[in-house]
mmCIF file of C-alpha atoms in Angstrom:
data_model
loop_
_atom_site.group_PDB
_atom_site.id
_atom_site.type_symbol
_atom_site.label_atom_id
_atom_site.label_comp_id
_atom_site.label_asym_id
_atom_site.label_seq_id
_atom_site.Cartn_x
_atom_site.Cartn_y
_atom_site.Cartn_z
ATOM 1 C CA UNK A 1 102.210 -23.265 121.061
ATOM 2 C CA UNK A 2 104.794 -24.249 118.470
ATOM 3 C CA UNK A 3 104.732 -22.084 115.376
ATOM 4 C CA UNK A 4 105.707 -23.526 112.008
ATOM 5 C CA UNK A 5 108.698 -21.972 110.267
ATOM 6 C CA UNK A 6 108.415 -20.183 106.969
ATOM 7 C CA UNK A 7 109.000 -22.225 103.800
ATOM 8 C CA UNK A 8 110.854 -19.780 101.488
ATOM 9 C CA UNK A 9 110.318 -21.931 98.394
ATOM 10 C CA UNK A 10 106.544 -21.943 98.771
ATOM 11 C CA UNK A 11 106.584 -18.224 99.582
ATOM 12 C CA UNK A 12 108.572 -17.563 96.395
ATOM 13 C CA UNK A 13 106.218 -19.802 94.383
ATOM 14 C CA UNK A 14 103.275 -17.824 95.739
ATOM 15 C CA UNK A 15 104.801 -14.569 94.499
ATOM 16 C CA UNK A 16 105.432 -16.047 91.051
ATOM 17 C CA UNK A 17 101.874 -17.366 90.803
ATOM 18 C CA UNK A 18 100.445 -13.963 91.760
ATOM 19 C CA UNK A 19 102.545 -12.228 89.090
ATOM 20 C CA UNK A 20 101.562 -14.893 86.555
ATOM 21 C CA UNK A 21 97.898 -14.340 87.395
ATOM 22 C CA UNK A 22 98.358 -10.595 86.853
ATOM 23 C CA UNK A 23 99.880 -11.261 83.428
ATOM 24 C CA UNK A 24 96.956 -13.494 82.418
ATOM 25 C CA UNK A 25 94.422 -10.982 83.782
ATOM 26 C CA UNK A 26 96.099 -8.332 81.618
ATOM 27 C CA UNK A 27 95.559 -10.481 78.526
ATOM 28 C CA UNK A 28 91.943 -11.045 79.611
ATOM 29 C CA UNK A 29 91.493 -7.285 79.986
ATOM 30 C CA UNK A 30 92.659 -6.670 76.412
ATOM 31 C CA UNK A 31 90.357 -9.436 75.142
ATOM 32 C CA UNK A 32 87.422 -7.803 76.958
ATOM 33 C CA UNK A 33 88.399 -4.441 75.466
ATOM 34 C CA UNK A 34 88.422 -6.019 72.005
ATOM 35 C CA UNK A 35 84.937 -7.398 72.633
ATOM 36 C CA UNK A 36 83.650 -4.007 73.730
ATOM 37 C CA UNK A 37 85.222 -2.401 70.673
ATOM 38 C CA UNK A 38 83.680 -4.764 68.147
ATOM 39 C CA UNK A 39 80.597 -5.918 70.062
ATOM 40 C CA UNK A 40 79.486 -9.486 70.683
ATOM 41 C CA UNK A 41 77.249 -11.272 68.257
ATOM 42 C CA UNK A 42 76.111 -14.169 70.394
ATOM 43 C CA UNK A 43 72.594 -15.519 70.801
ATOM 44 C CA UNK A 44 71.345 -12.296 72.367
ATOM 45 C CA UNK A 45 72.792 -10.149 69.602
ATOM 46 C CA UNK A 46 71.375 -12.409 66.906
ATOM 47 C CA UNK A 47 67.929 -12.199 68.460
ATOM 48 C CA UNK A 48 68.259 -8.404 68.612
ATOM 49 C CA UNK A 49 69.146 -8.199 64.926
ATOM 50 C CA UNK A 50 66.303 -10.537 63.990
ATOM 51 C CA UNK A 51 63.803 -8.489 65.932
ATOM 52 C CA UNK A 52 65.008 -5.228 64.393
ATOM 53 C CA UNK A 53 64.811 -6.683 60.891
ATOM 54 C CA UNK A 54 61.332 -8.029 61.544
ATOM 55 C CA UNK A 55 60.074 -4.713 62.896
ATOM 56 C CA UNK A 56 61.241 -2.883 59.780
ATOM 57 C CA UNK A 57 59.739 -5.500 57.448
ATOM 58 C CA UNK A 58 56.211 -5.343 58.824
ATOM 59 C CA UNK A 59 56.101 -1.694 59.919
ATOM 60 C CA UNK A 60 54.427 -0.476 56.731
ATOM 61 C CA UNK A 61 51.715 -3.168 56.899
ATOM 62 C CA UNK A 62 50.910 -2.190 60.480
ATOM 63 C CA UNK A 63 49.931 1.387 59.625
ATOM 64 C CA UNK A 64 46.536 0.316 58.262
ATOM 65 C CA UNK A 65 45.978 -2.653 60.568
ATOM 66 C CA UNK A 66 43.043 -2.713 62.947
ATOM 67 C CA UNK A 67 42.444 -4.843 66.022
ATOM 68 C CA UNK A 68 44.792 -7.616 67.081
ATOM 69 C CA UNK A 69 46.562 -10.002 64.742
ATOM 70 C CA UNK A 70 49.539 -12.360 64.625
ATOM 71 C CA UNK A 71 52.353 -12.121 62.088
ATOM 72 C CA UNK A 72 54.765 -15.039 61.684
ATOM 73 C CA UNK A 73 58.037 -14.472 59.843
ATOM 74 C CA UNK A 74 60.940 -16.816 59.179
ATOM 75 C CA UNK A 75 64.370 -15.216 59.157
ATOM 76 C CA UNK A 76 67.873 -16.528 58.664
ATOM 77 C CA UNK A 77 70.041 -17.017 61.741
ATOM 78 C CA UNK A 78 73.807 -16.632 61.968
ATOM 79 C CA UNK A 79 74.343 -20.393 62.113
ATOM 80 C CA UNK A 80 72.873 -20.901 58.676
ATOM 81 C CA UNK A 81 69.457 -22.146 59.823
ATOM 82 C CA UNK A 82 66.183 -20.327 60.244
ATOM 83 C CA UNK A 83 64.256 -18.934 63.180
ATOM 84 C CA UNK A 84 60.494 -18.436 63.326
ATOM 85 C CA UNK A 85 59.366 -15.217 64.971
ATOM 86 C CA UNK A 86 55.824 -14.394 66.041
ATOM 87 C CA UNK A 87 54.694 -10.768 66.125
ATOM 88 C CA UNK A 88 51.627 -9.545 68.003
ATOM 89 C CA UNK A 89 50.403 -6.248 66.537
ATOM 90 C CA UNK A 90 48.056 -4.064 68.567
ATOM 91 C CA UNK A 91 47.339 -1.363 66.014
ATOM 92 C CA UNK A 92 44.871 0.626 68.075
ATOM 93 C CA UNK A 93 47.108 0.749 71.134
ATOM 94 C CA UNK A 94 50.235 1.386 69.106
ATOM 95 C CA UNK A 95 52.059 -1.423 70.902
ATOM 96 C CA UNK A 96 54.158 -4.173 69.427
ATOM 97 C CA UNK A 97 55.624 -7.257 71.091
ATOM 98 C CA UNK A 98 58.075 -9.589 69.397
ATOM 99 C CA UNK A 99 59.005 -12.967 70.814
ATOM 100 C CA UNK A 100 61.019 -15.819 69.395
ATOM 101 C CA UNK A 101 59.468 -18.981 68.081
ATOM 102 C CA UNK A 102 60.734 -20.739 71.196
ATOM 103 C CA UNK A 103 58.501 -18.574 73.326
ATOM 104 C CA UNK A 104 61.348 -17.661 75.700
ATOM 105 C CA UNK A 105 60.680 -13.923 75.737
ATOM 106 C CA UNK A 106 64.320 -13.198 76.573
ATOM 107 C CA UNK A 107 64.961 -9.430 76.738
ATOM 108 C CA UNK A 108 67.555 -7.849 74.524
ATOM 109 C CA UNK A 109 70.383 -7.155 76.925
ATOM 110 C CA UNK A 110 74.124 -7.257 77.210
ATOM 111 C CA UNK A 111 77.162 -6.604 74.999
ATOM 112 C CA UNK A 112 76.359 -6.919 71.342
ATOM 113 C CA UNK A 113 72.664 -6.174 71.715
ATOM 114 C CA UNK A 114 73.183 -3.319 69.261
ATOM 115 C CA UNK A 115 74.931 -5.601 66.780
ATOM 116 C CA UNK A 116 78.577 -6.495 66.271
ATOM 117 C CA UNK A 117 80.857 -9.143 64.814
ATOM 118 C CA UNK A 118 81.717 -12.771 65.322
ATOM 119 C CA UNK A 119 85.237 -11.608 66.201
ATOM 120 C CA UNK A 120 83.809 -9.700 69.132
ATOM 121 C CA UNK A 121 82.000 -12.771 70.425
ATOM 122 C CA UNK A 122 85.158 -14.856 70.045
ATOM 123 C CA UNK A 123 87.145 -12.236 71.962
ATOM 124 C CA UNK A 124 84.570 -12.336 74.759
ATOM 125 C CA UNK A 125 84.823 -16.107 75.072
ATOM 126 C CA UNK A 126 88.626 -15.933 75.041
ATOM 127 C CA UNK A 127 88.472 -13.246 77.739
ATOM 128 C CA UNK A 128 86.370 -15.464 79.992
ATOM 129 C CA UNK A 129 88.727 -18.428 79.423
ATOM 130 C CA UNK A 130 91.747 -16.282 80.283
ATOM 131 C CA UNK A 131 89.962 -15.015 83.388
ATOM 132 C CA UNK A 132 89.389 -18.610 84.511
ATOM 133 C CA UNK A 133 93.082 -19.428 83.930
ATOM 134 C CA UNK A 134 94.123 -16.310 85.828
ATOM 135 C CA UNK A 135 91.814 -17.233 88.699
ATOM 136 C CA UNK A 136 93.404 -20.702 88.949
ATOM 137 C CA UNK A 137 96.898 -19.193 89.094
ATOM 138 C CA UNK A 138 95.646 -16.581 91.537
ATOM 139 C CA UNK A 139 94.109 -19.235 93.800
ATOM 140 C CA UNK A 140 97.383 -21.169 93.668
ATOM 141 C CA UNK A 141 99.248 -18.058 94.796
ATOM 142 C CA UNK A 142 96.908 -17.533 97.748
ATOM 143 C CA UNK A 143 97.064 -21.234 98.687
ATOM 144 C CA UNK A 144 100.866 -21.508 98.566
ATOM 145 C CA UNK A 145 101.174 -18.302 100.592
ATOM 146 C CA UNK A 146 99.193 -19.978 103.354
ATOM 147 C CA UNK A 147 101.069 -23.268 103.042
ATOM 148 C CA UNK A 148 104.414 -21.448 103.321
ATOM 149 C CA UNK A 149 103.582 -20.662 106.961
ATOM 150 C CA UNK A 150 100.843 -23.276 107.551
ATOM 151 C CA UNK A 151 98.114 -20.775 108.395
ATOM 152 C CA UNK A 152 95.179 -19.023 106.742
ATOM 153 C CA UNK A 153 96.607 -16.673 104.079
ATOM 154 C CA UNK A 154 94.939 -13.423 105.125
ATOM 155 C CA UNK A 155 96.834 -12.176 108.140
ATOM 156 C CA UNK A 156 97.879 -8.762 106.753
ATOM 157 C CA UNK A 157 96.780 -6.263 104.107
ATOM 158 C CA UNK A 158 98.875 -7.821 101.346
ATOM 159 C CA UNK A 159 97.354 -11.244 101.879
ATOM 160 C CA UNK A 160 93.874 -9.809 102.373
ATOM 161 C CA UNK A 161 94.187 -7.831 99.122
ATOM 162 C CA UNK A 162 95.234 -10.927 97.177
ATOM 163 C CA UNK A 163 92.299 -12.875 98.593
ATOM 164 C CA UNK A 164 89.942 -9.925 98.048
ATOM 165 C CA UNK A 165 90.928 -9.654 94.370
ATOM 166 C CA UNK A 166 90.419 -13.399 93.981
ATOM 167 C CA UNK A 167 86.936 -13.091 95.467
ATOM 168 C CA UNK A 168 86.076 -10.354 92.932
ATOM 169 C CA UNK A 169 86.971 -12.698 90.086
ATOM 170 C CA UNK A 170 85.254 -15.654 91.753
ATOM 171 C CA UNK A 171 82.015 -13.695 92.198
ATOM 172 C CA UNK A 172 82.045 -12.771 88.507
ATOM 173 C CA UNK A 173 82.785 -16.317 87.350
ATOM 174 C CA UNK A 174 80.134 -17.620 89.742
ATOM 175 C CA UNK A 175 77.520 -15.423 88.056
ATOM 176 C CA UNK A 176 78.714 -16.674 84.677
ATOM 177 C CA UNK A 177 78.480 -20.282 85.858
ATOM 178 C CA UNK A 178 74.928 -19.597 87.005
ATOM 179 C CA UNK A 179 74.090 -18.773 83.365
ATOM 180 C CA UNK A 180 73.607 -15.078 84.084
ATOM 181 C CA UNK A 181 74.148 -12.693 81.162
ATOM 182 C CA UNK A 182 76.962 -10.788 82.881
ATOM 183 C CA UNK A 183 79.886 -11.097 80.507
ATOM 184 C CA UNK A 184 79.798 -7.304 80.317
ATOM 185 C CA UNK A 185 80.897 -7.311 83.983
ATOM 186 C CA UNK A 186 84.213 -8.948 83.090
ATOM 187 C CA UNK A 187 86.091 -5.814 82.025
ATOM 188 C CA UNK A 188 85.549 -3.706 85.183
ATOM 189 C CA UNK A 189 86.075 -6.733 87.435
ATOM 190 C CA UNK A 190 89.373 -7.701 85.796
ATOM 191 C CA UNK A 191 90.591 -4.091 85.861
ATOM 192 C CA UNK A 192 89.727 -3.794 89.563
ATOM 193 C CA UNK A 193 91.468 -7.084 90.350
ATOM 194 C CA UNK A 194 94.594 -5.878 88.534
ATOM 195 C CA UNK A 195 94.569 -2.565 90.401
ATOM 196 C CA UNK A 196 94.077 -4.326 93.732
ATOM 197 C CA UNK A 197 96.914 -6.762 93.052
ATOM 198 C CA UNK A 198 99.096 -3.943 91.742
ATOM 199 C CA UNK A 199 98.690 -2.008 94.993
ATOM 200 C CA UNK A 200 99.240 -5.217 96.961
ATOM 201 C CA UNK A 201 102.552 -6.164 95.342
ATOM 202 C CA UNK A 202 103.978 -2.619 95.229
ATOM 203 C CA UNK A 203 102.690 -0.830 98.334
ATOM 204 C CA UNK A 204 101.322 -3.448 100.718
ATOM 205 C CA UNK A 205 103.726 -6.341 100.162
ATOM 206 C CA UNK A 206 104.859 -8.132 103.321
ATOM 207 C CA UNK A 207 107.203 -11.093 103.503
ATOM 208 C CA UNK A 208 105.589 -14.383 104.431
ATOM 209 C CA UNK A 209 105.826 -14.678 108.203
ATOM 210 C CA UNK A 210 104.046 -15.908 111.296
ATOM 211 C CA UNK A 211 101.468 -13.741 113.020
ATOM 212 C CA UNK A 212 101.184 -12.392 116.544
ATOM 213 C CA UNK A 213 99.560 -14.832 119.006
ATOM 214 C CA UNK A 214 96.228 -12.968 119.045
ATOM 215 C CA UNK A 215 95.679 -13.865 115.383
ATOM 216 C CA UNK A 216 96.325 -17.576 115.849
ATOM 217 C CA UNK A 217 92.683 -18.478 116.203
ATOM 218 C CA UNK A 218 90.054 -20.346 114.233
ATOM 219 C CA UNK A 219 88.178 -17.031 114.183
ATOM 220 C CA UNK A 220 90.746 -15.818 111.634
ATOM 221 C CA UNK A 221 89.283 -18.307 109.167
ATOM 222 C CA UNK A 222 85.692 -17.422 110.043
ATOM 223 C CA UNK A 223 85.771 -13.656 110.543
ATOM 224 C CA UNK A 224 88.288 -12.605 107.898
ATOM 225 C CA UNK A 225 87.120 -15.041 105.221
ATOM 226 C CA UNK A 226 83.548 -13.765 105.483
ATOM 227 C CA UNK A 227 84.856 -10.188 105.305
ATOM 228 C CA UNK A 228 86.691 -11.095 102.087
ATOM 229 C CA UNK A 229 83.567 -12.622 100.558
ATOM 230 C CA UNK A 230 81.531 -9.562 101.505
ATOM 231 C CA UNK A 231 84.113 -7.249 99.970
ATOM 232 C CA UNK A 232 84.091 -9.092 96.644
ATOM 233 C CA UNK A 233 80.291 -9.075 96.498
ATOM 234 C CA UNK A 234 80.024 -5.416 97.550
ATOM 235 C CA UNK A 235 82.455 -4.529 94.789
ATOM 236 C CA UNK A 236 80.415 -6.358 92.120
ATOM 237 C CA UNK A 237 77.312 -4.517 93.313
ATOM 238 C CA UNK A 238 79.151 -1.180 93.223
ATOM 239 C CA UNK A 239 80.266 -1.799 89.631
ATOM 240 C CA UNK A 240 76.672 -2.564 88.631
ATOM 241 C CA UNK A 241 75.571 0.635 90.388
ATOM 242 C CA UNK A 242 78.107 2.846 88.586
ATOM 243 C CA UNK A 243 77.169 1.301 85.247
ATOM 244 C CA UNK A 244 73.505 1.815 86.090
ATOM 245 C CA UNK A 245 74.076 5.547 86.572
ATOM 246 C CA UNK A 246 75.817 5.781 83.213
ATOM 247 C CA UNK A 247 73.190 3.702 81.430
ATOM 248 C CA UNK A 248 70.366 5.676 83.033
ATOM 249 C CA UNK A 249 71.885 8.946 81.810
ATOM 250 C CA UNK A 250 72.249 7.450 78.334
ATOM 251 C CA UNK A 251 68.598 6.351 78.287
ATOM 252 C CA UNK A 252 67.495 9.790 79.483
ATOM 253 C CA UNK A 253 69.380 11.444 76.621
ATOM 254 C CA UNK A 254 67.736 9.103 74.125
ATOM 255 C CA UNK A 255 64.322 9.802 75.637
ATOM 256 C CA UNK A 256 65.017 13.528 75.219
ATOM 257 C CA UNK A 257 65.555 13.011 71.500
ATOM 258 C CA UNK A 258 69.315 12.515 71.282
ATOM 259 C CA UNK A 259 70.581 10.347 68.431
ATOM 260 C CA UNK A 260 72.283 7.139 69.629
ATOM 261 C CA UNK A 261 75.882 6.804 68.503
ATOM 262 C CA UNK A 262 76.791 3.623 66.655
ATOM 263 C CA UNK A 263 78.932 1.276 68.725
ATOM 264 C CA UNK A 264 78.273 3.115 71.982
ATOM 265 C CA UNK A 265 79.358 1.146 75.050
ATOM 266 C CA UNK A 266 76.255 2.331 76.890
ATOM 267 C CA UNK A 267 74.098 1.008 74.094
ATOM 268 C CA UNK A 268 75.495 -2.491 74.570
ATOM 269 C CA UNK A 269 75.014 -2.585 78.331
ATOM 270 C CA UNK A 270 71.925 -4.169 79.874
ATOM 271 C CA UNK A 271 68.942 -1.904 80.494
ATOM 272 C CA UNK A 272 69.319 0.469 83.445
ATOM 273 C CA UNK A 273 66.513 -1.340 85.303
ATOM 274 C CA UNK A 274 68.439 -4.612 84.930
ATOM 275 C CA UNK A 275 71.606 -3.071 86.376
ATOM 276 C CA UNK A 276 69.701 -1.473 89.248
ATOM 277 C CA UNK A 277 68.034 -4.770 90.092
ATOM 278 C CA UNK A 278 71.340 -6.680 89.960
ATOM 279 C CA UNK A 279 73.003 -4.234 92.350
ATOM 280 C CA UNK A 280 70.112 -4.414 94.792
ATOM 281 C CA UNK A 281 69.974 -8.201 94.767
ATOM 282 C CA UNK A 282 73.706 -8.595 95.399
ATOM 283 C CA UNK A 283 73.672 -6.104 98.279
ATOM 284 C CA UNK A 284 70.570 -7.699 99.791
ATOM 285 C CA UNK A 285 72.112 -11.162 99.512
ATOM 286 C CA UNK A 286 75.451 -10.244 101.106
ATOM 287 C CA UNK A 287 74.143 -7.950 103.864
ATOM 288 C CA UNK A 288 73.314 -10.821 106.288
ATOM 289 C CA UNK A 289 76.847 -12.169 105.751
ATOM 290 C CA UNK A 290 78.292 -8.742 106.603
ATOM 291 C CA UNK A 291 76.158 -8.740 109.750
ATOM 292 C CA UNK A 292 77.602 -12.138 110.663
ATOM 293 C CA UNK A 293 81.119 -10.817 109.975
ATOM 294 C CA UNK A 294 80.684 -8.053 112.550
ATOM 295 C CA UNK A 295 79.183 -10.435 115.111
ATOM 296 C CA UNK A 296 82.020 -12.933 114.563
ATOM 297 C CA UNK A 297 84.547 -10.130 115.018
ATOM 298 C CA UNK A 298 82.928 -9.143 118.307
ATOM 299 C CA UNK A 299 83.082 -12.715 119.577
ATOM 300 C CA UNK A 300 86.741 -12.952 118.552
ATOM 301 C CA UNK A 301 87.460 -9.625 120.271
ATOM 302 C CA UNK A 302 85.979 -10.946 123.513
ATOM 303 C CA UNK A 303 88.162 -14.048 123.295
ATOM 304 C CA UNK A 304 91.328 -12.060 122.488
ATOM 305 C CA UNK A 305 90.861 -8.835 124.470
ATOM 306 C CA UNK A 306 88.162 -9.613 127.013
ATOM 307 C CA UNK A 307 85.546 -7.217 125.579
ATOM 308 C CA UNK A 308 83.089 -7.636 122.744
ATOM 309 C CA UNK A 309 83.176 -4.012 121.608
ATOM 310 C CA UNK A 310 85.493 -1.078 122.387
ATOM 311 C CA UNK A 311 84.762 1.289 119.485
ATOM 312 C CA UNK A 312 88.135 0.631 117.944
ATOM 313 C CA UNK A 313 88.410 2.518 114.581
ATOM 314 C CA UNK A 314 88.011 -0.726 112.642
ATOM 315 C CA UNK A 315 84.952 -1.689 114.711
ATOM 316 C CA UNK A 316 83.482 1.781 114.367
ATOM 317 C CA UNK A 317 83.798 1.917 110.588
ATOM 318 C CA UNK A 318 82.541 -1.638 110.218
ATOM 319 C CA UNK A 319 79.423 -0.532 112.075
ATOM 320 C CA UNK A 320 79.140 2.655 109.985
ATOM 321 C CA UNK A 321 79.334 0.514 106.844
ATOM 322 C CA UNK A 322 76.632 -1.788 108.232
ATOM 323 C CA UNK A 323 74.367 1.195 108.965
ATOM 324 C CA UNK A 324 74.909 2.641 105.477
ATOM 325 C CA UNK A 325 73.947 -0.619 103.749
ATOM 326 C CA UNK A 326 71.020 -1.083 106.154
ATOM 327 C CA UNK A 327 69.735 2.386 105.239
ATOM 328 C CA UNK A 328 70.043 1.570 101.542
ATOM 329 C CA UNK A 329 68.147 -1.710 101.848
ATOM 330 C CA UNK A 330 65.525 -0.178 104.132
ATOM 331 C CA UNK A 331 64.951 2.706 101.715
ATOM 332 C CA UNK A 332 64.555 0.306 98.801
ATOM 333 C CA UNK A 333 62.190 -1.980 100.693
ATOM 334 C CA UNK A 334 59.974 0.474 102.584
ATOM 335 C CA UNK A 335 60.442 4.004 101.294
ATOM 336 C CA UNK A 336 60.016 2.956 97.693
ATOM 337 C CA UNK A 337 63.341 4.405 96.595
ATOM 338 C CA UNK A 338 64.322 3.399 93.112
ATOM 339 C CA UNK A 339 66.856 4.583 90.648
ATOM 340 C CA UNK A 340 69.465 7.260 91.164
ATOM 341 C CA UNK A 341 68.760 8.198 94.790
ATOM 342 C CA UNK A 342 69.163 4.594 95.910
ATOM 343 C CA UNK A 343 72.259 4.232 93.697
ATOM 344 C CA UNK A 344 73.973 7.189 95.380
ATOM 345 C CA UNK A 345 73.227 5.680 98.788
ATOM 346 C CA UNK A 346 74.640 2.306 97.695
ATOM 347 C CA UNK A 347 77.857 3.977 96.488
ATOM 348 C CA UNK A 348 78.136 5.880 99.778
ATOM 349 C CA UNK A 349 77.910 2.573 101.640
ATOM 350 C CA UNK A 350 80.618 1.051 99.441
ATOM 351 C CA UNK A 351 82.818 4.116 100.004
ATOM 352 C CA UNK A 352 82.491 3.441 103.743
ATOM 353 C CA UNK A 353 83.631 -0.136 103.144
ATOM 354 C CA UNK A 354 86.652 1.039 101.125
ATOM 355 C CA UNK A 355 87.657 3.562 103.786
ATOM 356 C CA UNK A 356 87.268 0.896 106.454
ATOM 357 C CA UNK A 357 89.744 -1.253 104.545
ATOM 358 C CA UNK A 358 92.326 1.159 103.125
ATOM 359 C CA UNK A 359 91.864 4.332 105.158
ATOM 360 C CA UNK A 360 91.568 2.829 108.628
ATOM 361 C CA UNK A 361 94.276 0.199 108.072
ATOM 362 C CA UNK A 362 96.839 2.622 106.648
ATOM 363 C CA UNK A 363 96.148 5.982 108.300
ATOM 364 C CA UNK A 364 94.449 5.189 111.629
ATOM 365 C CA UNK A 365 96.093 3.442 114.561
ATOM 366 C CA UNK A 366 94.018 1.028 116.614
ATOM 367 C CA UNK A 367 93.927 -2.444 118.071
ATOM 368 C CA UNK A 368 93.752 -3.937 114.588
ATOM 369 C CA UNK A 369 97.053 -2.304 113.607
ATOM 370 C CA UNK A 370 99.211 -5.142 114.937
ATOM 371 C CA UNK A 371 98.740 -7.100 111.704
ATOM 372 C CA UNK A 372 100.691 -4.423 109.856
ATOM 373 C CA UNK A 373 100.079 -3.612 106.217
#
């Protein structure tokens, strides 16, 4: 089969686009840091402030209240208008529920829920815009890398890392596009993408070149692309899990009587239950795709080597990773595991995935080593 030659101009353009994306991601990181420093006073933050103000206003009247009653209060909103809030007071039970006049019942979650500034909200929106711009440059770098040799651009660890970092960003932007309140996820995702690209361009970089014959297969597009998508999703879930552990510890300290510190990052994160649920849902959604990735790899192995499975180090650790995530999902679904125990198991599974990628590829020799780093 005739192999296309390498186009040095496209290869050079790819490198420049990747470096440009890193520069834009760096600006996005600083914008996210500015938002976290000053908070974000968007719709969620405004609703939080309104609810807090309302609770203080009617607290004294509630002390002598009996039975169930409704209290309607009109408060000023940040846009200059007014918002009608309805308060249901259950004096005997000692419970209070506040909902907006729209009846949406949206929980107070996310950056800025503890208050903040309009500058913080502006910084958050700028950060998201810069992340989108960086993702476009990043995608251009991955695309031109493939076009430079007319093949799928994930034939070695450098190319896989570039595509993996792009999938991290894409997963985050996809959640944003789905109207999920996950702007708080931007900072760790952008930092991780920068670290991944930094390792790729300094340690793992490989000149654009053709691959060995075994990799010239349509299974490269199927098997490796699904592995990249799984990696990006697993990473997003792992970030949510780590943040859950921190938020859970913060909530435990508050429950024990600790005084919350003004401007605390943990105070502006979503509730620990929200983070735990997000992590579980992402892992549950991507697990079937990881299963397909392993099956597709076995089919490709049979076509290339004549056997579906030979317990190659890469195959072995892919299976170990599958078992770890299966145990996590099984424990959540049947054993009733919630909270920290399940979180530790999820992080163990992600650690297996990371070792399968970095550890096996760099330090262990096997049949998958022919792609080089």
